[in-house]
Structure formats: structure tokens, C-alpha cells
Tab-separated table of C-alpha atoms in Angstrom:
chain	number	residue	atom	x	y	z
A	9	UNK	CA	146.060	93.367	78.391
A	10	UNK	CA	148.753	90.732	76.471
A	11	UNK	CA	151.461	91.383	78.882
A	12	UNK	CA	153.795	91.658	75.898
A	13	UNK	CA	151.728	94.286	75.017
A	14	UNK	CA	151.801	95.837	78.514
A	15	UNK	CA	155.762	95.927	78.310
A	16	UNK	CA	155.907	97.382	75.159
A	17	UNK	CA	154.151	100.455	76.256
A	18	UNK	CA	155.716	100.737	79.109
A	19	UNK	CA	159.222	101.050	77.259
A	20	UNK	CA	157.751	102.893	74.759
A	21	UNK	CA	156.924	105.612	77.170
A	22	UNK	CA	160.390	105.306	78.861
A	23	UNK	CA	161.764	106.112	75.470
A	24	UNK	CA	159.903	109.551	75.567
A	25	UNK	CA	162.241	110.697	78.511
A	26	UNK	CA	164.673	110.301	75.953
A	27	UNK	CA	162.936	112.235	73.462
A	28	UNK	CA	162.144	115.122	75.803
A	29	UNK	CA	165.312	115.390	76.642
A	30	UNK	CA	166.829	115.693	73.279
A	31	UNK	CA	164.373	117.809	72.346
A	32	UNK	CA	164.351	120.301	75.302
A	33	UNK	CA	168.365	120.645	74.615
A	34	UNK	CA	167.277	121.267	71.256
A	35	UNK	CA	164.494	123.527	71.639
A	36	UNK	CA	166.372	125.984	74.440
A	37	UNK	CA	169.421	125.527	71.903
A	38	UNK	CA	167.955	126.975	69.229
A	39	UNK	CA	165.952	129.835	71.119
A	40	UNK	CA	169.231	130.854	72.828
A	41	UNK	CA	167.952	130.509	76.062
A	42	UNK	CA	170.984	129.137	77.629
A	43	UNK	CA	172.910	130.402	79.562
A	44	UNK	CA	169.740	132.574	80.750
A	45	UNK	CA	169.789	136.399	80.440
A	46	UNK	CA	171.369	138.099	83.136
A	47	UNK	CA	168.257	139.860	86.168
A	48	UNK	CA	169.831	143.232	85.776
A	49	UNK	CA	169.677	143.377	81.720
A	50	UNK	CA	168.338	146.922	80.831
A	51	UNK	CA	164.865	147.246	79.108
A	52	UNK	CA	166.608	148.275	75.728
A	53	UNK	CA	169.104	145.002	76.041
A	54	UNK	CA	165.540	142.776	76.581
A	55	UNK	CA	164.027	144.721	73.452
A	56	UNK	CA	167.260	143.941	71.297
A	57	UNK	CA	167.369	140.613	72.474
A	58	UNK	CA	163.921	139.686	71.866
A	59	UNK	CA	164.362	141.063	68.297
A	60	UNK	CA	167.515	139.286	67.479
A	61	UNK	CA	166.469	135.802	68.869
A	62	UNK	CA	162.501	136.212	67.562
A	63	UNK	CA	162.974	133.420	64.977
A	64	UNK	CA	164.506	131.118	67.503
A	65	UNK	CA	162.739	131.746	70.391
A	66	UNK	CA	159.112	131.184	68.271
A	67	UNK	CA	160.752	128.174	67.291
A	68	UNK	CA	162.402	126.682	70.792
A	69	UNK	CA	158.156	127.298	72.038
A	70	UNK	CA	156.519	125.576	68.988
A	71	UNK	CA	159.216	122.363	69.450
A	72	UNK	CA	158.357	122.685	73.240
A	73	UNK	CA	154.397	122.531	72.670
A	74	UNK	CA	154.929	119.260	70.734
A	75	UNK	CA	157.416	117.710	73.176
A	76	UNK	CA	155.537	118.259	76.558
A	77	UNK	CA	152.732	115.533	75.873
A	78	UNK	CA	155.334	112.997	75.689
A	79	UNK	CA	155.628	113.635	79.622
A	80	UNK	CA	152.681	112.134	80.529
A	81	UNK	CA	153.376	108.527	79.448
A	82	UNK	CA	156.768	108.964	80.789
A	83	UNK	CA	155.589	110.025	84.413
A	84	UNK	CA	152.965	107.484	84.625
A	85	UNK	CA	155.622	104.685	83.406
A	86	UNK	CA	157.389	105.718	86.337
A	87	UNK	CA	154.675	105.547	88.518
A	88	UNK	CA	153.878	102.128	87.755
A	89	UNK	CA	157.231	101.175	87.951
A	90	UNK	CA	156.860	103.012	91.948
A	91	UNK	CA	153.733	100.578	92.642
A	92	UNK	CA	156.134	97.564	92.319
A	93	UNK	CA	158.279	99.126	95.111
A	94	UNK	CA	154.812	99.579	96.940
A	95	UNK	CA	153.009	96.776	96.310
A	96	UNK	CA	150.057	98.988	94.717
A	97	UNK	CA	149.287	102.440	94.151
A	98	UNK	CA	150.750	104.496	96.799
A	99	UNK	CA	152.056	107.561	98.839
A	100	UNK	CA	155.048	107.547	96.605
A	101	UNK	CA	153.369	106.860	92.993
A	102	UNK	CA	150.681	109.101	93.593
A	103	UNK	CA	152.947	111.998	94.517
A	104	UNK	CA	155.149	111.193	92.081
A	105	UNK	CA	152.129	111.111	89.651
A	106	UNK	CA	150.169	114.162	90.474
A	107	UNK	CA	153.653	116.425	90.679
A	108	UNK	CA	155.125	115.348	87.449
A	109	UNK	CA	151.950	116.165	85.547
A	110	UNK	CA	152.410	119.714	86.686
A	111	UNK	CA	155.677	119.637	84.526
A	112	UNK	CA	153.945	120.464	81.238
A	113	UNK	CA	152.251	123.264	82.610
A	114	UNK	CA	155.681	124.564	84.467
A	115	UNK	CA	156.887	124.189	80.875
A	116	UNK	CA	154.140	125.647	79.048
A	117	UNK	CA	153.099	129.197	80.909
A	118	UNK	CA	156.422	130.607	81.192
A	119	UNK	CA	157.191	129.941	77.631
A	120	UNK	CA	153.710	130.645	76.217
A	121	UNK	CA	154.564	134.445	78.077
A	122	UNK	CA	157.775	134.524	76.146
A	123	UNK	CA	156.528	133.381	72.813
A	124	UNK	CA	153.956	136.526	73.427
A	125	UNK	CA	156.881	138.898	73.992
A	126	UNK	CA	159.013	137.831	71.134
A	127	UNK	CA	155.790	137.394	68.432
A	128	UNK	CA	155.185	141.265	67.986
A	129	UNK	CA	157.964	143.050	70.169
A	130	UNK	CA	157.441	146.184	68.059
A	131	UNK	CA	154.367	147.147	69.425
A	132	UNK	CA	155.446	146.605	72.629
A	133	UNK	CA	156.859	149.095	74.880
A	134	UNK	CA	160.305	148.295	76.961
A	135	UNK	CA	159.005	148.236	79.913
A	136	UNK	CA	156.158	145.975	78.947
A	137	UNK	CA	158.274	143.568	77.269
A	138	UNK	CA	161.256	143.443	80.190
A	139	UNK	CA	157.894	142.794	82.875
A	140	UNK	CA	156.789	139.637	80.012
A	141	UNK	CA	160.879	138.711	79.971
A	142	UNK	CA	161.119	138.913	84.338
A	143	UNK	CA	157.855	136.727	84.597
A	144	UNK	CA	159.199	133.830	82.019
A	145	UNK	CA	162.417	133.306	83.995
A	146	UNK	CA	161.175	133.770	87.138
A	147	UNK	CA	157.988	131.121	86.840
A	148	UNK	CA	160.857	129.184	85.275
A	149	UNK	CA	163.376	128.929	86.884
A	150	UNK	CA	161.435	129.422	90.337
A	151	UNK	CA	158.617	126.963	89.595
A	152	UNK	CA	161.463	124.140	89.761
A	153	UNK	CA	160.993	123.966	93.262
A	154	UNK	CA	157.700	122.160	92.708
A	155	UNK	CA	159.099	119.064	91.656
A	156	UNK	CA	161.116	118.510	94.835
A	157	UNK	CA	158.917	116.332	96.332
A	158	UNK	CA	158.638	114.630	93.028
A	159	UNK	CA	162.213	113.826	92.705
A	160	UNK	CA	162.229	112.593	96.446
A	161	UNK	CA	159.414	110.254	95.803
A	162	UNK	CA	161.360	108.578	93.455
A	163	UNK	CA	164.705	108.371	95.333
A	164	UNK	CA	163.181	107.282	98.602
A	165	UNK	CA	161.329	104.118	96.733
A	166	UNK	CA	164.953	103.027	96.062
A	167	UNK	CA	166.103	102.819	100.080
A	168	UNK	CA	163.300	101.145	101.034
A	169	UNK	CA	162.954	98.638	98.417
A	170	UNK	CA	163.758	95.874	100.120
A	171	UNK	CA	161.401	93.072	98.936
A	172	UNK	CA	163.191	92.207	96.066
A	173	UNK	CA	167.256	91.244	95.253
A	174	UNK	CA	167.609	93.782	92.836
A	175	UNK	CA	165.675	96.835	93.627
A	176	UNK	CA	163.620	98.506	91.295
A	177	UNK	CA	165.517	101.472	91.567
A	178	UNK	CA	169.525	101.696	92.354
A	179	UNK	CA	170.666	103.134	94.822
A	180	UNK	CA	172.808	105.575	93.098
A	181	UNK	CA	170.012	106.565	91.367
A	182	UNK	CA	168.319	107.023	94.943
A	183	UNK	CA	171.074	109.371	95.778
A	184	UNK	CA	170.899	111.472	92.576
A	185	UNK	CA	167.317	112.219	92.768
A	186	UNK	CA	167.558	113.005	96.860
A	187	UNK	CA	170.308	115.122	96.048
A	188	UNK	CA	168.495	116.420	92.792
A	189	UNK	CA	165.876	117.493	94.908
A	190	UNK	CA	168.036	119.751	97.033
A	191	UNK	CA	169.559	121.839	94.359
A	192	UNK	CA	165.870	122.766	93.580
A	193	UNK	CA	164.964	124.485	96.324
A	194	UNK	CA	167.026	127.391	96.091
A	195	UNK	CA	165.055	128.298	92.824
A	196	UNK	CA	162.587	129.831	95.349
A	197	UNK	CA	164.824	132.647	96.194
A	198	UNK	CA	165.118	133.907	92.529
A	199	UNK	CA	162.143	136.311	93.720
A	200	UNK	CA	164.081	137.926	96.023
A	201	UNK	CA	167.196	137.926	94.461
A	202	UNK	CA	168.414	139.949	90.969
A	203	UNK	CA	172.339	139.243	91.744
A	204	UNK	CA	174.569	136.718	92.808
A	205	UNK	CA	174.384	132.904	93.186
A	206	UNK	CA	170.201	133.206	94.193
A	207	UNK	CA	169.647	134.918	90.744
A	208	UNK	CA	167.904	133.276	88.039
A	209	UNK	CA	171.295	132.823	86.154
A	210	UNK	CA	172.816	132.088	89.652
A	211	UNK	CA	175.180	129.009	90.536
A	212	UNK	CA	172.594	127.797	92.831
A	213	UNK	CA	169.291	128.902	91.762
A	214	UNK	CA	170.359	127.653	88.255
A	215	UNK	CA	173.542	126.359	86.955
A	216	UNK	CA	174.043	123.402	89.692
A	217	UNK	CA	170.020	122.199	89.552
A	218	UNK	CA	170.911	122.573	85.609
A	219	UNK	CA	173.649	120.287	85.719
A	220	UNK	CA	172.159	117.672	88.309
A	221	UNK	CA	168.897	117.949	85.916
A	222	UNK	CA	170.468	117.022	83.331
A	223	UNK	CA	172.284	113.863	84.941
A	224	UNK	CA	169.078	112.932	86.133
A	225	UNK	CA	166.902	113.151	82.587
A	226	UNK	CA	169.983	110.979	81.689
A	227	UNK	CA	169.406	108.631	84.281
A	228	UNK	CA	166.197	108.411	84.575
A	229	UNK	CA	165.009	106.858	80.843
A	230	UNK	CA	168.234	104.448	81.658
A	231	UNK	CA	166.887	102.796	85.135
A	232	UNK	CA	163.180	103.015	84.088
A	233	UNK	CA	163.980	100.474	80.999
A	234	UNK	CA	166.424	98.654	83.210
A	235	UNK	CA	163.324	98.254	85.154
A	236	UNK	CA	161.043	97.214	82.988
A	237	UNK	CA	162.750	94.365	81.816
A	238	UNK	CA	162.910	93.529	85.325
A	239	UNK	CA	159.505	93.184	85.245
A	240	UNK	CA	159.075	91.171	82.269
A	241	UNK	CA	160.941	88.864	83.671
A	242	UNK	CA	159.702	88.349	86.944
A	243	UNK	CA	156.302	88.009	84.959
A	244	UNK	CA	157.278	85.665	82.366
A	245	UNK	CA	156.511	82.542	84.471
A	246	UNK	CA	153.257	84.171	86.165
A	247	UNK	CA	150.212	82.850	83.975
A	248	UNK	CA	148.429	85.342	81.766
A	249	UNK	CA	144.966	86.434	83.319
A	250	UNK	CA	142.315	85.300	82.279
A	251	UNK	CA	139.475	88.032	80.668
A	252	UNK	CA	136.865	89.019	82.670
A	253	UNK	CA	133.182	87.914	81.886
A	254	UNK	CA	129.858	90.282	83.055
């Protein structure tokens, strides 16, 4: 592959992160899903919410389904930059890649359940709709803990990159990634709590991780684009590989 095309594809993949951030924010705003409803809502209030926000929720899920595929090039380009730190495919780049590939499923399946609840709320009982809505929030917030190793693998790479004068990932981004990983852990406890900071709408399980995730989601495309530019400069003086003849 030509060097300029290789760099261009990486840049496009990094910009996918911007598309994801803006799109996710818009989709959840349209669906009325921020902030989340309280886990103590009674079934009648849940039914009323689904009926009042039916169009918004279904539009949100539709937008998310269209946006989720952009996660794949975004995850892959992140691992490609991690390869530069490791000198090839290694533990950190593979951990980031495999956990990142899980992200679309972590978004899609909970949203599909919520869409099913909002699709025809008039034909289901309040108990069924409450169970489906509970499943959405428990999966959506509780699954966040799955991605701890993803962000830690990127953060750790920022601290071990001593082979170049300017690291691929800056130290401040490494600390941000490590902090986000720590803040994702309380999400695992939403299954045990209906009120307080560890409930799905609580300070520790939802609010602080969400704030950190927003900063991380903004910072990641930025550092990726900087890293890609640095890689382009590094490879500028290297001869282009000749195609292999079989």
C-alpha cells in the first residue's frame, strides 16, 4: 500500500472517533436518555416515559445503529498506533483491539431491548416494559466495566514508550486513560444497588464515569491525529517498500 494512502486511511479512521462522539451525544439527546431515569421509578411512570419518548427513543436507536460501524476503524487505528509503541503486534495492541471490538455489541444489544420496549408499548403490560427498561440500563451502565482493560492498555502504553523522543501517546493522556479505567469499575455494582452513588444513575456508577468518558472521547481522536502526523514524518525519509513478486 502506498504510504500516503496508508496515512490517509489512518486519519479517516481517527476522525471516525469525532463522528462517534458527536453522533452519540446527539442520539441520546434526541432519545431523552440523559440523564437516565431513576431505578426507583414505578411501572406506570416507565410506561408513560416510553409512550412520551417513543419517537425519540426509536430515532436514537436508528442513529446509533448507523453510527456504531464507525467504531471499528477507530478501534483498529488505535491499535495500529499502539503497535508503534510495542514494535509490532503485542499484548497491549491486541488487548485494545479485542476489547474495542466488543464496544459495538455493548451499545447495540441494550439499545435493541429499549427499542423493542418503545416500539409498541401499548400492547405490553407495565411489568414487561419495566423489565425491558431495567435490562437496558443495567446492561448499558453495568457493561462499562468490560472496557477497563481497553483504556488501561492505552494508558500503560503512554508510560512505557521510551524509544522515541516524543511518545506516541502523551503522558497526560496516559493518566486520563488510567483514571477513566478506575472510574468505570463502579459500574459493575449497579446490579446490587437501586439507590445511592452505585445505582445506574448514581454519582460513582454513572455521572463521574460519563464526565471522564466525554473528556477521553474528545482527547483520543486528538492524540491519534497527532500520532499519525508524527508517524508520517518518521516515515518520510524511509524508502517505500517494493511490492513482492510471487
